[in-house]
Coordinates of C-alpha atoms in Angstrom, one line a residue:
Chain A
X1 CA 0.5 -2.2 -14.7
X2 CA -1.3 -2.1 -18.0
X3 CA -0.6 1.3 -19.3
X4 CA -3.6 1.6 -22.1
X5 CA -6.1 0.6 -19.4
X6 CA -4.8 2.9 -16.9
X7 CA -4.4 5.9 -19.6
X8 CA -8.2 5.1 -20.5
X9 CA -9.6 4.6 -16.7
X10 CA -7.7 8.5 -15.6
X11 CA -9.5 9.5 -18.7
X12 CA -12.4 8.7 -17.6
X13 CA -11.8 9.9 -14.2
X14 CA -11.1 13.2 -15.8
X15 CA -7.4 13.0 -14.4
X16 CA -6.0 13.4 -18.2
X17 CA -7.4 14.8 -21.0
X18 CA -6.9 12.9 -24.2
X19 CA -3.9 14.8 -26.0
X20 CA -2.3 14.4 -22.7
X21 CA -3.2 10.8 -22.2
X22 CA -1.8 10.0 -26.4
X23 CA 1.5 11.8 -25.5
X24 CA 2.3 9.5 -22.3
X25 CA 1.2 6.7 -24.4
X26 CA 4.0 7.8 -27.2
X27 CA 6.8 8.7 -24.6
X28 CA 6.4 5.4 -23.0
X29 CA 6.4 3.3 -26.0
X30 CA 9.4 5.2 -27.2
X31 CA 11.5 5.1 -24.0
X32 CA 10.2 1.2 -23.6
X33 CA 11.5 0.5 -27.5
X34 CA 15.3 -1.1 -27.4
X35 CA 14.4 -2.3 -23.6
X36 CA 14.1 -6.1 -24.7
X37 CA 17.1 -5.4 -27.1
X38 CA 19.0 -4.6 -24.1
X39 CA 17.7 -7.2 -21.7
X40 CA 18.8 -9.7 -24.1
X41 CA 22.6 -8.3 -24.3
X42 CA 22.4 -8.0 -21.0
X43 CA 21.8 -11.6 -20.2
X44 CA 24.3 -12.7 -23.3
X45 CA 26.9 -11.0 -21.4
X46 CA 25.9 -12.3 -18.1
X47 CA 25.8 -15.9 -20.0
X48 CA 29.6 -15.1 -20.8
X49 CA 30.7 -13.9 -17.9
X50 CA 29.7 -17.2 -16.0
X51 CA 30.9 -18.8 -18.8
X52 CA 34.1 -17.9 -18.6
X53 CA 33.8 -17.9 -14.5
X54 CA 33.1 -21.5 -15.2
X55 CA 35.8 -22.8 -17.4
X56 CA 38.5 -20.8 -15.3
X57 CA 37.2 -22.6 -12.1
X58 CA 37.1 -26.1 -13.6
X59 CA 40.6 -25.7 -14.5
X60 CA 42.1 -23.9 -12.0
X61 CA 44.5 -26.1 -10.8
X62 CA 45.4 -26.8 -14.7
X63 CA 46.3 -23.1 -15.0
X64 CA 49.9 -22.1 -14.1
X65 CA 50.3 -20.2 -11.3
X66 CA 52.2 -17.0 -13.6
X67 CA 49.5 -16.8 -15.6
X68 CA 47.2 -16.5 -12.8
X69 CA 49.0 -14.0 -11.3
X70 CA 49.4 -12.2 -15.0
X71 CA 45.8 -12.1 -15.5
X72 CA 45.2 -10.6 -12.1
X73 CA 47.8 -8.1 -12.3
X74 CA 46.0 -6.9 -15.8
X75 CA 42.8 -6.7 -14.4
X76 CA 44.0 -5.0 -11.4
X77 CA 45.5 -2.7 -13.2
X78 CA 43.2 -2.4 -16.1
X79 CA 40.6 -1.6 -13.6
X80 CA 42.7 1.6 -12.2
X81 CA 43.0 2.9 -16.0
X82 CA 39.8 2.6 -16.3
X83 CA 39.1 4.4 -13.4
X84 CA 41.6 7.0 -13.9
X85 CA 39.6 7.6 -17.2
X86 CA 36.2 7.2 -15.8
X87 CA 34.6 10.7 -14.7
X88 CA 32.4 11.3 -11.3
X89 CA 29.5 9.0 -12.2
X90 CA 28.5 6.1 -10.6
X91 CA 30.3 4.1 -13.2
X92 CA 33.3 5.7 -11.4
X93 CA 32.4 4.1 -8.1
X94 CA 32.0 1.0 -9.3
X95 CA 35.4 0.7 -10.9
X96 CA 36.7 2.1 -7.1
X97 CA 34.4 -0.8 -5.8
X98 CA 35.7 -3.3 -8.5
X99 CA 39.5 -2.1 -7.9
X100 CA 39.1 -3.1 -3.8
X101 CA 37.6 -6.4 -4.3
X102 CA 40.4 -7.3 -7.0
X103 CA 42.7 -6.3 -4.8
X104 CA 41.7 -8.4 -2.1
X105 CA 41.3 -11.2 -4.4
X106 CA 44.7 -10.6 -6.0
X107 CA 45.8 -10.8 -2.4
X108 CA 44.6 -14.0 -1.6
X109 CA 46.0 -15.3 -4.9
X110 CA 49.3 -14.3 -3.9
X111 CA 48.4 -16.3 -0.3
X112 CA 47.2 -19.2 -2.3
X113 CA 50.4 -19.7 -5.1
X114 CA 53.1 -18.9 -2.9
X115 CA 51.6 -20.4 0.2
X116 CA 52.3 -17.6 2.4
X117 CA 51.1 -18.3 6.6
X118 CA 50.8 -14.8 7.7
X119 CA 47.7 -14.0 10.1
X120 CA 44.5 -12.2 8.7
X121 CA 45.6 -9.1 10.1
X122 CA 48.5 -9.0 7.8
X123 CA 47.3 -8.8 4.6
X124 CA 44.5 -6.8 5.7
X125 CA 45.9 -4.1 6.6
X126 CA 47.9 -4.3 3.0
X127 CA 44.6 -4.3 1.7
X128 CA 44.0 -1.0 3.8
X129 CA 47.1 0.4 3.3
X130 CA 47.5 0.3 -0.9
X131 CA 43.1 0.6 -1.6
X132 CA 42.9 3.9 0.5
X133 CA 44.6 6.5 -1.3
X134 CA 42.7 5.3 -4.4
X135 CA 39.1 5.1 -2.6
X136 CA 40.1 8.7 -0.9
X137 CA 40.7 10.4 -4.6
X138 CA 38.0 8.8 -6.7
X139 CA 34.9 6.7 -4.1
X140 CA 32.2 9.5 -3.3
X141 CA 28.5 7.1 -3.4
X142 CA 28.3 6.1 0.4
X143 CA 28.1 2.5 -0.1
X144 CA 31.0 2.5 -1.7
X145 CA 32.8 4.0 1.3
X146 CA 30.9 1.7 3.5
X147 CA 32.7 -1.3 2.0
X148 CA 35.8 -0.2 3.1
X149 CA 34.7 1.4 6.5
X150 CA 33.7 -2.5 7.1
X151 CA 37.2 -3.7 5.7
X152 CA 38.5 -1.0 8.2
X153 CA 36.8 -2.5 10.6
X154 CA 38.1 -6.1 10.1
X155 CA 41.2 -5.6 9.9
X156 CA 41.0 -3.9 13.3
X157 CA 39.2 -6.8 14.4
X158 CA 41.5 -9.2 13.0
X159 CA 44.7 -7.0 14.7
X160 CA 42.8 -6.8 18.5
X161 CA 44.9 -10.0 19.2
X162 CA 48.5 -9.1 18.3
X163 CA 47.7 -5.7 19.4
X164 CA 46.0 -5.9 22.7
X165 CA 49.1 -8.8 23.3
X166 CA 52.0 -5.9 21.9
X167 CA 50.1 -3.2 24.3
X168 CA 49.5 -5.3 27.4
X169 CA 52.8 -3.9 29.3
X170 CA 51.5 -0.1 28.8
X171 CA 48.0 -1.0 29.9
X172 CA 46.9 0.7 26.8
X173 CA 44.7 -1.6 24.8
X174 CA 41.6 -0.4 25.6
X175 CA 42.5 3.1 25.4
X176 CA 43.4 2.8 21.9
X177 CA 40.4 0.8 20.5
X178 CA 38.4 3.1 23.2
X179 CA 40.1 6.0 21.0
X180 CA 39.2 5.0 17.6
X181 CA 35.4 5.8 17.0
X182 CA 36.4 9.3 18.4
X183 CA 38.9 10.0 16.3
X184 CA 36.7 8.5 13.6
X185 CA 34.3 10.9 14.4
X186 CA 36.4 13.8 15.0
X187 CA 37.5 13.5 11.5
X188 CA 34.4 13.0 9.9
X189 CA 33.0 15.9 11.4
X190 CA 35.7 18.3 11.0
X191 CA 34.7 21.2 8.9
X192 CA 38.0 21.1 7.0
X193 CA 37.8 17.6 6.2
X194 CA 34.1 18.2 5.0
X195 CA 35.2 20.4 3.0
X196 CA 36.9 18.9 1.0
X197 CA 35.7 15.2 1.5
X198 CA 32.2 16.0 2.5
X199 CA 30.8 12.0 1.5
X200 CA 33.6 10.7 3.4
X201 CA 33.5 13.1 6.4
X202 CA 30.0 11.9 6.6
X203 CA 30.8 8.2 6.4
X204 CA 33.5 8.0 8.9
X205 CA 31.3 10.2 11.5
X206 CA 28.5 7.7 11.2
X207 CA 30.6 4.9 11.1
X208 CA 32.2 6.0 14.3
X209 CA 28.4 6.5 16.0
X210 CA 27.4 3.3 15.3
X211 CA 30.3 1.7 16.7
X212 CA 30.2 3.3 19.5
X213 CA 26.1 2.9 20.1
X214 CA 26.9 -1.0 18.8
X215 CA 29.5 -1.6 21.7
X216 CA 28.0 0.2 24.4
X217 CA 24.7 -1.5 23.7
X218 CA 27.0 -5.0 23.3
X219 CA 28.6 -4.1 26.6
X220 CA 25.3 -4.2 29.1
X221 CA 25.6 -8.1 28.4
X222 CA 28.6 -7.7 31.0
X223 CA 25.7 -7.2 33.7
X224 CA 24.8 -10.6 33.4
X225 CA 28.4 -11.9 34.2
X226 CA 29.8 -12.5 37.3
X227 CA 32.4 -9.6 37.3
X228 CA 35.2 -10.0 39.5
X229 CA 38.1 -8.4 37.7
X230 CA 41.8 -8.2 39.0
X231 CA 44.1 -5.6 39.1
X232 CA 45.5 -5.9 36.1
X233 CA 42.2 -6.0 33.9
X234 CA 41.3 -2.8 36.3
X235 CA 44.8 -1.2 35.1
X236 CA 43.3 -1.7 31.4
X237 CA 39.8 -0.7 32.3
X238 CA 40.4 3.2 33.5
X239 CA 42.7 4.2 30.6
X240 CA 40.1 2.9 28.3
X241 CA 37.3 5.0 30.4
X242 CA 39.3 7.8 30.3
X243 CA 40.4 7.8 27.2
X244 CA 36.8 8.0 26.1
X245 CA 35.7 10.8 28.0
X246 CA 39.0 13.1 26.8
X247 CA 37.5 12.1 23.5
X248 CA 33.9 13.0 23.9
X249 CA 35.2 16.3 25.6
X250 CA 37.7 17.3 22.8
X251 CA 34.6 16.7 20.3
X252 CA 32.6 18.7 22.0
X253 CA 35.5 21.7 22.5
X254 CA 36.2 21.7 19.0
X255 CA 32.2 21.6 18.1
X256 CA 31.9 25.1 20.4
X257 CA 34.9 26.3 18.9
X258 CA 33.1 25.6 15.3
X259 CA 35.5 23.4 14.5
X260 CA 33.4 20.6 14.1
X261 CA 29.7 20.1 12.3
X262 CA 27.0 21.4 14.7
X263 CA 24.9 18.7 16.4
X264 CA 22.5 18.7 19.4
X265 CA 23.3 18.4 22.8
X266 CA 22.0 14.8 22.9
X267 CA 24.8 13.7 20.6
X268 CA 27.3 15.1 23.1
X269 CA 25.6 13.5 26.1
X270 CA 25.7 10.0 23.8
X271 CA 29.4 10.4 23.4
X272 CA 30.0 11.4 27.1
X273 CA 28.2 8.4 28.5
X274 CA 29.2 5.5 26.0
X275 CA 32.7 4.8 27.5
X276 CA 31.1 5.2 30.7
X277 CA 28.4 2.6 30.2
X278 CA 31.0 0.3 28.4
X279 CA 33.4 0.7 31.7
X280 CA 30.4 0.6 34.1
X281 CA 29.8 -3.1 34.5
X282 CA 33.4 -3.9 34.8
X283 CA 34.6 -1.4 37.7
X284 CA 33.7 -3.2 40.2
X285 CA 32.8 -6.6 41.4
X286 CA 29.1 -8.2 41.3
X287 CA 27.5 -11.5 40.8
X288 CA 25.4 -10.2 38.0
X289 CA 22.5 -7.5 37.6
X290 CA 20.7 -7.9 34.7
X291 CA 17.9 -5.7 35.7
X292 CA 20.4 -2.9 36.1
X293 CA 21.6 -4.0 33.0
X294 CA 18.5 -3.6 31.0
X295 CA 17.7 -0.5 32.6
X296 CA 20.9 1.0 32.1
X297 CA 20.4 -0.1 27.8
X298 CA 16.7 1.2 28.2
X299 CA 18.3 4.6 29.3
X300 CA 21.0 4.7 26.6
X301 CA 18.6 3.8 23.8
X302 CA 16.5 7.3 25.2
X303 CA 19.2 9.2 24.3
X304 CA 19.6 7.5 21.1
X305 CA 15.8 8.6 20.8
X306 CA 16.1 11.9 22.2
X307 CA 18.9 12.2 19.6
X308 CA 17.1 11.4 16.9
X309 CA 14.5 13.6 17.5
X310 CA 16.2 16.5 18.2
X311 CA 18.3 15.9 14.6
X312 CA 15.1 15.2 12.8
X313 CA 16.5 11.3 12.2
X314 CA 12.8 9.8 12.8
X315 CA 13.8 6.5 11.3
X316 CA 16.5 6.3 14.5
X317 CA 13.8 7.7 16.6
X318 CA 11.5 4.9 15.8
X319 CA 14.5 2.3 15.5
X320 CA 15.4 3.7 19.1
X321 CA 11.7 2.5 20.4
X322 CA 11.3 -0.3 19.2
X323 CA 14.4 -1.7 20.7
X324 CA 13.3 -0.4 24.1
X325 CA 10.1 -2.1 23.6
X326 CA 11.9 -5.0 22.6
X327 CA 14.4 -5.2 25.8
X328 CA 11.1 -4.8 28.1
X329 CA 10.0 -7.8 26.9
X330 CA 13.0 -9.7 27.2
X331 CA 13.3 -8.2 31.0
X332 CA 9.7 -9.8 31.2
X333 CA 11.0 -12.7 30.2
X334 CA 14.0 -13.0 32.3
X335 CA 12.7 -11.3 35.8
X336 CA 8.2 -13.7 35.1
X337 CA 10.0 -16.1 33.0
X338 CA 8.4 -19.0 35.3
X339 CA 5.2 -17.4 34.8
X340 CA 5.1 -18.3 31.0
X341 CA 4.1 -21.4 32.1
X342 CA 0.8 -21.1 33.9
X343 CA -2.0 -20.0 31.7
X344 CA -2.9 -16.7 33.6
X345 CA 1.2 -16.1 33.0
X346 CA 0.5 -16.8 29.2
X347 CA -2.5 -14.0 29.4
X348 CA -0.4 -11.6 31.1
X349 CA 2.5 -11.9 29.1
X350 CA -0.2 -11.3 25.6
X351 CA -1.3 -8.7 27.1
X352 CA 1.8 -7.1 27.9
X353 CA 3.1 -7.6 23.9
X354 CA 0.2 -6.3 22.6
X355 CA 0.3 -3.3 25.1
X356 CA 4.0 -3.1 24.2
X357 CA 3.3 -2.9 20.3
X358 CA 0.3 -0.7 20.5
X359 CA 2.2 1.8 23.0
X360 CA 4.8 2.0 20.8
X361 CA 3.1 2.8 17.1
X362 CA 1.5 5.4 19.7
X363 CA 4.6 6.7 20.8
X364 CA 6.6 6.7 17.1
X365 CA 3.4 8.6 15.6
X366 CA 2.6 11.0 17.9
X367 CA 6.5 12.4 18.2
X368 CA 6.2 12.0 13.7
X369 CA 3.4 14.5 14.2
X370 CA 5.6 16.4 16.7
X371 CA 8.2 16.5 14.1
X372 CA 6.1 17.7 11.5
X373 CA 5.0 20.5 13.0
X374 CA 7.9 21.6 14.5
Chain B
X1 CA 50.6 17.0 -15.9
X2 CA 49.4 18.9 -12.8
X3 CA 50.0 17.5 -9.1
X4 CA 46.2 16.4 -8.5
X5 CA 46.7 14.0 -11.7
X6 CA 50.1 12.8 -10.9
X7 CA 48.9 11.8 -7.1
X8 CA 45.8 10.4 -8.2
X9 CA 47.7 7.9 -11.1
X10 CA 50.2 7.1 -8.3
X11 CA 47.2 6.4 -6.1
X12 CA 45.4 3.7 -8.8
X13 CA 48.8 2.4 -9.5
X14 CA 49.4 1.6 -6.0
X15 CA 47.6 -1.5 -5.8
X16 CA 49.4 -3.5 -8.9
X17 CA 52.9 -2.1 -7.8
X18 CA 52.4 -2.9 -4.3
X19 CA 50.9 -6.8 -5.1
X20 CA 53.6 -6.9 -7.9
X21 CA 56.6 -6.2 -5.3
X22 CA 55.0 -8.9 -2.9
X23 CA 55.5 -11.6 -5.5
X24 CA 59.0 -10.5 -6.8
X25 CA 60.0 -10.6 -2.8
X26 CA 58.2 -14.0 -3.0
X27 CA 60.0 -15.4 -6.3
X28 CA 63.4 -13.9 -5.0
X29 CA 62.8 -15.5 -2.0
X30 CA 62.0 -18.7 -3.6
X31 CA 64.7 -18.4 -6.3
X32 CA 67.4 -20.0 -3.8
X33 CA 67.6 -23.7 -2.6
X34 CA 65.2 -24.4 -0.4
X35 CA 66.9 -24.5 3.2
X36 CA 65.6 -27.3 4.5
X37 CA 62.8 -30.2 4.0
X38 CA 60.1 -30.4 7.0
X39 CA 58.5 -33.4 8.0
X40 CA 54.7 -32.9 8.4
X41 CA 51.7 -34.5 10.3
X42 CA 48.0 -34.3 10.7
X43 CA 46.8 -32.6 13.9
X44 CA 43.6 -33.5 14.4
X45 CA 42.4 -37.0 12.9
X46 CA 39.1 -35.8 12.8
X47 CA 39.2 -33.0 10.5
X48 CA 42.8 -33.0 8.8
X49 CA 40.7 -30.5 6.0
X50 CA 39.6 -26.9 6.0
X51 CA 38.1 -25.9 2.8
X52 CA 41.0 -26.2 0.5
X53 CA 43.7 -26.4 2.8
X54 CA 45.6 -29.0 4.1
X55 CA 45.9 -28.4 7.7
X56 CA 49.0 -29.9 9.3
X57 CA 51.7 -29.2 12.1
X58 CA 55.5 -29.8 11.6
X59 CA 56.6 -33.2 12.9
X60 CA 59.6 -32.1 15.2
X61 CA 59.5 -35.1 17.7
X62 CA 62.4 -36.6 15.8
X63 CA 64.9 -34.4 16.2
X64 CA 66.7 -32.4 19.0
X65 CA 64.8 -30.2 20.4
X66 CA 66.4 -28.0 23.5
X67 CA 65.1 -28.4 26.8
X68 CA 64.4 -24.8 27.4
X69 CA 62.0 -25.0 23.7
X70 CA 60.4 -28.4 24.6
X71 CA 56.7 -26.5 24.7
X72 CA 57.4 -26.2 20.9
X73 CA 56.2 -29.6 19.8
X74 CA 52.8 -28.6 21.4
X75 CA 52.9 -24.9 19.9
X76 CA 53.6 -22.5 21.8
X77 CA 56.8 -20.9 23.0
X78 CA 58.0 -19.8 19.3
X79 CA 59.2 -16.6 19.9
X80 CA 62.2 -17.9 22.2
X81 CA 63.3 -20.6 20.1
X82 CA 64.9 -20.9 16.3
X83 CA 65.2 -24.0 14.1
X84 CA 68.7 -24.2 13.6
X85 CA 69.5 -25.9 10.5
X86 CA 73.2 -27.2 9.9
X87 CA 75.2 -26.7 6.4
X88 CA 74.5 -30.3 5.8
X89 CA 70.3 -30.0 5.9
X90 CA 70.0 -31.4 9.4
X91 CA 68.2 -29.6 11.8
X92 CA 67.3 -29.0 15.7
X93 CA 65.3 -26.5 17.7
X94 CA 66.9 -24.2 20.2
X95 CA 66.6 -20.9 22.4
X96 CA 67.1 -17.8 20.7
X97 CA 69.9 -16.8 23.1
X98 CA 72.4 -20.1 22.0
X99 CA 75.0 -18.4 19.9
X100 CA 77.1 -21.5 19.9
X101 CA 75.0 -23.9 17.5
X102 CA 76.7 -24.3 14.4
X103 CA 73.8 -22.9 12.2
X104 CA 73.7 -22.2 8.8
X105 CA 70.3 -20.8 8.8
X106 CA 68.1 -19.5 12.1
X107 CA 64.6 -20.1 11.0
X108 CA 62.0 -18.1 13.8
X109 CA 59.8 -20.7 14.6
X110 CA 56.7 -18.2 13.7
X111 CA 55.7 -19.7 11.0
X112 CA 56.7 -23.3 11.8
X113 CA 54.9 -24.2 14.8
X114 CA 50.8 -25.1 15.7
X115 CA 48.7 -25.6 13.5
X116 CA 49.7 -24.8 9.8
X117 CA 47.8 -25.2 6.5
X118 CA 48.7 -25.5 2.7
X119 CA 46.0 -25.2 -0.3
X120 CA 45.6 -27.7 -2.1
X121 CA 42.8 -28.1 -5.4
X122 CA 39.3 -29.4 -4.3
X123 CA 39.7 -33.0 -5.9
X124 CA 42.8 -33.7 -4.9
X125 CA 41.7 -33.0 -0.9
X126 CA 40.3 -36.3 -0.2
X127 CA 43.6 -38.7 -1.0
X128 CA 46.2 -36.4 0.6
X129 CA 43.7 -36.5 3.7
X130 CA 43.8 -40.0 3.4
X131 CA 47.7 -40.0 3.0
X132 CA 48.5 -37.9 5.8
X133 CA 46.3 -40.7 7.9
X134 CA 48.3 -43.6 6.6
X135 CA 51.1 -44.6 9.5
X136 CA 54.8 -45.1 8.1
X137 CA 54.3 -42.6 4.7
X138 CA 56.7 -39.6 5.1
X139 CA 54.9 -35.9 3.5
X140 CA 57.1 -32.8 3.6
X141 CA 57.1 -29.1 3.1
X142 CA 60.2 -27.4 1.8
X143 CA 61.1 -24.1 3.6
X144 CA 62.5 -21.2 2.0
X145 CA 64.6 -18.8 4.1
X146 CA 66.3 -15.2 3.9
X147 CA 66.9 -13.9 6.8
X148 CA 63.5 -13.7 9.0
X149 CA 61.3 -14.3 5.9
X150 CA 60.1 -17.9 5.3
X151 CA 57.9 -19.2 3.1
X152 CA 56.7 -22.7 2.0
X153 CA 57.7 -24.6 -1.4
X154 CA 55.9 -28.6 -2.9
X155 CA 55.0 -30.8 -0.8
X156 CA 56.4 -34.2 -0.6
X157 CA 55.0 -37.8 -0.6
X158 CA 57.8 -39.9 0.1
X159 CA 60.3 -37.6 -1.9
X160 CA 58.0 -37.6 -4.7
X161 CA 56.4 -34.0 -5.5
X162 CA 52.3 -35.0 -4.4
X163 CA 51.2 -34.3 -8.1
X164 CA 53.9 -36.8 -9.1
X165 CA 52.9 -39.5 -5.5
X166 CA 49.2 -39.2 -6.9
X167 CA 49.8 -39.9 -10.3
X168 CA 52.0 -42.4 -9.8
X169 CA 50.0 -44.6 -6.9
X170 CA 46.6 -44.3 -7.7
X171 CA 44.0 -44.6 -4.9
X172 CA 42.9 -48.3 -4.3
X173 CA 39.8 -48.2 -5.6
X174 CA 41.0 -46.3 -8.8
X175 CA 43.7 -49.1 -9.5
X176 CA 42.9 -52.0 -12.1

């Protein structure tokens, strides 16, 4: 935007008078002074950096392996100086950020000089093990914390094998992974812990949500399968279901004993039924249901819904229809597929999008007016 | 110092010490002879490379291999069996539970068995593919050994190290 011109047309307008209208003029042109100055370093730096990215990469194999691993042990440890040094800011959390990708690349170093075969899960979890007392003292911005919630996560993802094969006598694989968003959630929604880690406590309880909304919602694809389990996987099956309803009861004991942050009945009711809508298509055997399926995600997406508007979160709210909206047309799809193919099927199925879109901007602005008022 | 600043230097230390012990346990482990030289082989002809690494399996169908551990050659099974590897350098595979082989090391066969891989640089990739392809050429891996740890040393081309192989025999259509 051309500042002079706009100054001269809200003059004009009557918006600003003119001392007012010469002082923005001066307090932009001073704060904009430098700005090319800086721009320029900027990209000199970024020149170097790439540089120097360059040469190292060219000659990488030229480069003895201990002075790799020198360099990399000074950075790493420059970079936790430098953020013992660095006060809150968000300078501070990107040295914390900095600090767990060097360690992960330092890791992989390691892997790569010294040729090392151990599975993922391995050096994952050394990653986890030695980056989170550091991102526990110093990481505080969110997506900071969500870096490492998703290295959480792959590690776990990488260890389901070995796991789920080091569990399979005790039946208790599915319990445990069952367990984790709840204790996940139980921690970030503790009043102690928020207390004293409140951008973590919030983190971690989210973190454990959306797991928890992401498998359950995952898990209605298990309608379409033929299920016909045997008594072993059923052995598995019921400690996980269990184990996920003593969770979403404990939460919701320690949340009436004000133990835990306060949250709306809905969120209960979404923790109660998740491990029951994850076990549901598995307990017992069926050739498929898919429109059970879908209706059974339409009816857990509600409560998503219900939940966000009863914790003022409109953007999950509207998230929450869409999604609905979305699966109705993909039960179209599957139950009048054949349909699409006629031209009165092609009309129908228009119709029913449009209908589909238009119901729901209805929906997501009349409960945003709802919310307003409320 | 107070307690807060003590934890929180031990806690950006952490990282450097903890990667810094993970190579001296590496360099100690690779500070001995290596215990034994492992015949290698490509295991799928149609895609030998992934990425940067070499991918391979260890070429056991030479040597003695106990009944009981025959599913090793195709992979599996390597939690029951041990490479057994004499005083002398030769080697066999057998079930955990023979106490009577005369071993001087019991390798697990963890880290020996299906499919394997070993970096190598980008523009090198191409010509150990095409070695490990050519019938008759021999390529190796050193082990190195303490106790349950193993880890991998050069790889061989015909004895030679495969900097040293490549160097000294040229692709054909880099030859004058």
């Amino acid at each position: 935007m051309n500042l002079s011109a706009a100054l001269r047309r809200w003059q004009h307008e009557g918006l600003v008078d003119t001392a007012t209208a010469e002082r923005i003029a001066v307090f932009e042109a001073q704060r904009g002074s430098g700005r090319f100055g800086r721009a320029v370093i900027g990209l000199g730096s970024l020149a170097i950096l790439l540089g120097i990215g360059a040469v190292v990469g060219a000659n990488w194999d030229a480069i003895p392996a201990w002075f790799k691993l020198t360099m990399h042990s000074a950075i790493t440890l420059g970079l936790g100086i430098a953020l013992l040094r660095t006060p809150r800011s968000t300078a501070r959390d990107v040295l914390a950020f900095l600090l767990m990708g060097a360690t992960l690349t330092f890791l992989a170093l390691i892997g790569q000089v010294y040729q090392t075969q151990s599975p993922l899960w391995q050096p994952m979890l050394f990653w986890l093990v030695v980056v989170t007392p550091f991102m526990l003292t110093f990481a505080r911005h969110l997506m900071v914390i969500a870096v490492w919630c998703i290295g959480f996560a792959v590690t776990l993802m990488a260890g389901a094998e070995p796991l789920t094969k080091w569990l399979e006598h005790t039946n208790l694989a599915l319990a445990f992974f069952a367990a984790i968003p709840y204790l996940l959630i139980g921690m970030g929604q503790s009043l102690a812990f928020r207390r004293r880690l409140p951008e973590w406590g919030l983190a971690l309880a989210v973190f454990g949500t959306v797991a928890l909304m992401l498998t359950t919602s995952h898990a209605q694809i298990l309608w379409h399968m033929n299920a016909s389990l045997s008594l072993d996987d059923m052995h598995q099956i019921k400690p996980g279901l269990v184990t996920g309803l003593l969770g979403a009861a404990s939460l919701f004991l320690l949340r009436r004993n004000s133990k835990l942050v306060a949250q709306p009945i809905s969120y209960d009711i979404l923790l109660a039924i998740s491990p029951v809508l994850v076990s549901l298509p598995l307990l017992f055997s069926h050739g498929g249901m898919p429109v059970v399926g879908a209706l059974f995600f339409m009816g857990y997406w509600l409560v998503i819904a219900w939940m966000g508007l009863q914790t003022g979160r409109q953007g999950l709210f509207n998230l929450a229809v869409v999604i609905i909206a979305l699966r109705l047309v993909v039960v179209y799809v599957e139950v009048f597929g054949s349909l699409l193919q006629t031209g009165v099927g092609l009309i129908i199925s228009g119709a029913l999008l449009i209908a589909l879109v238009l119901g729901s901007r209805r929906i997501i602005k009349q409960f945003a007016h709802k919310q307003v008022s409320l | 110092m107070n307690k807060g600043k003590i934890l929180a230097m031990l806690a950006v230390l952490l990282p450097t010490l903890a990667l810094a012990g993970l190579i001296v346990q590496k360099e100690s482990l690779r500070s001995q002879p290596p215990v034994v030289r492992l015949p290698i082989t490509g295991y799928d002809p149609r895609d030998l490379l992934y990425g940067h690494y070499l991918q391979f399996r260890f070429d056991f169908a030479g040597e003695p291999v106990a009944p009981a551990c025959q599913p090793v050659l195709q992979g599996g099974m390597a939690e029951q069996c041990r490479l057994c590897v004499t005083a002398s350098g030769a080697y066999s595979v057998i079930p955990v539970e023979d106490k009577t082989a005369d071993c001087a090391y019991r390798l697990p066969l963890t880290h020996l068995t299906g499919v394997r891989k070993y970096f190598i640089p980008e523009d090198a990739a191409p010509e150990l593919d095409r070695l490990l392809r050519q019938p008759g050429l021999v390529m190796a891996v050193d082990i190195f050994a303490s106790g349950d740890a193993v880890t991998y040393g050069g790889l061989y081309i015909t004895g030679e190290p495969w900097r040293d192989y490549l160097r000294n025999h040229p692709p054909p259509d880099q030859q004058q």
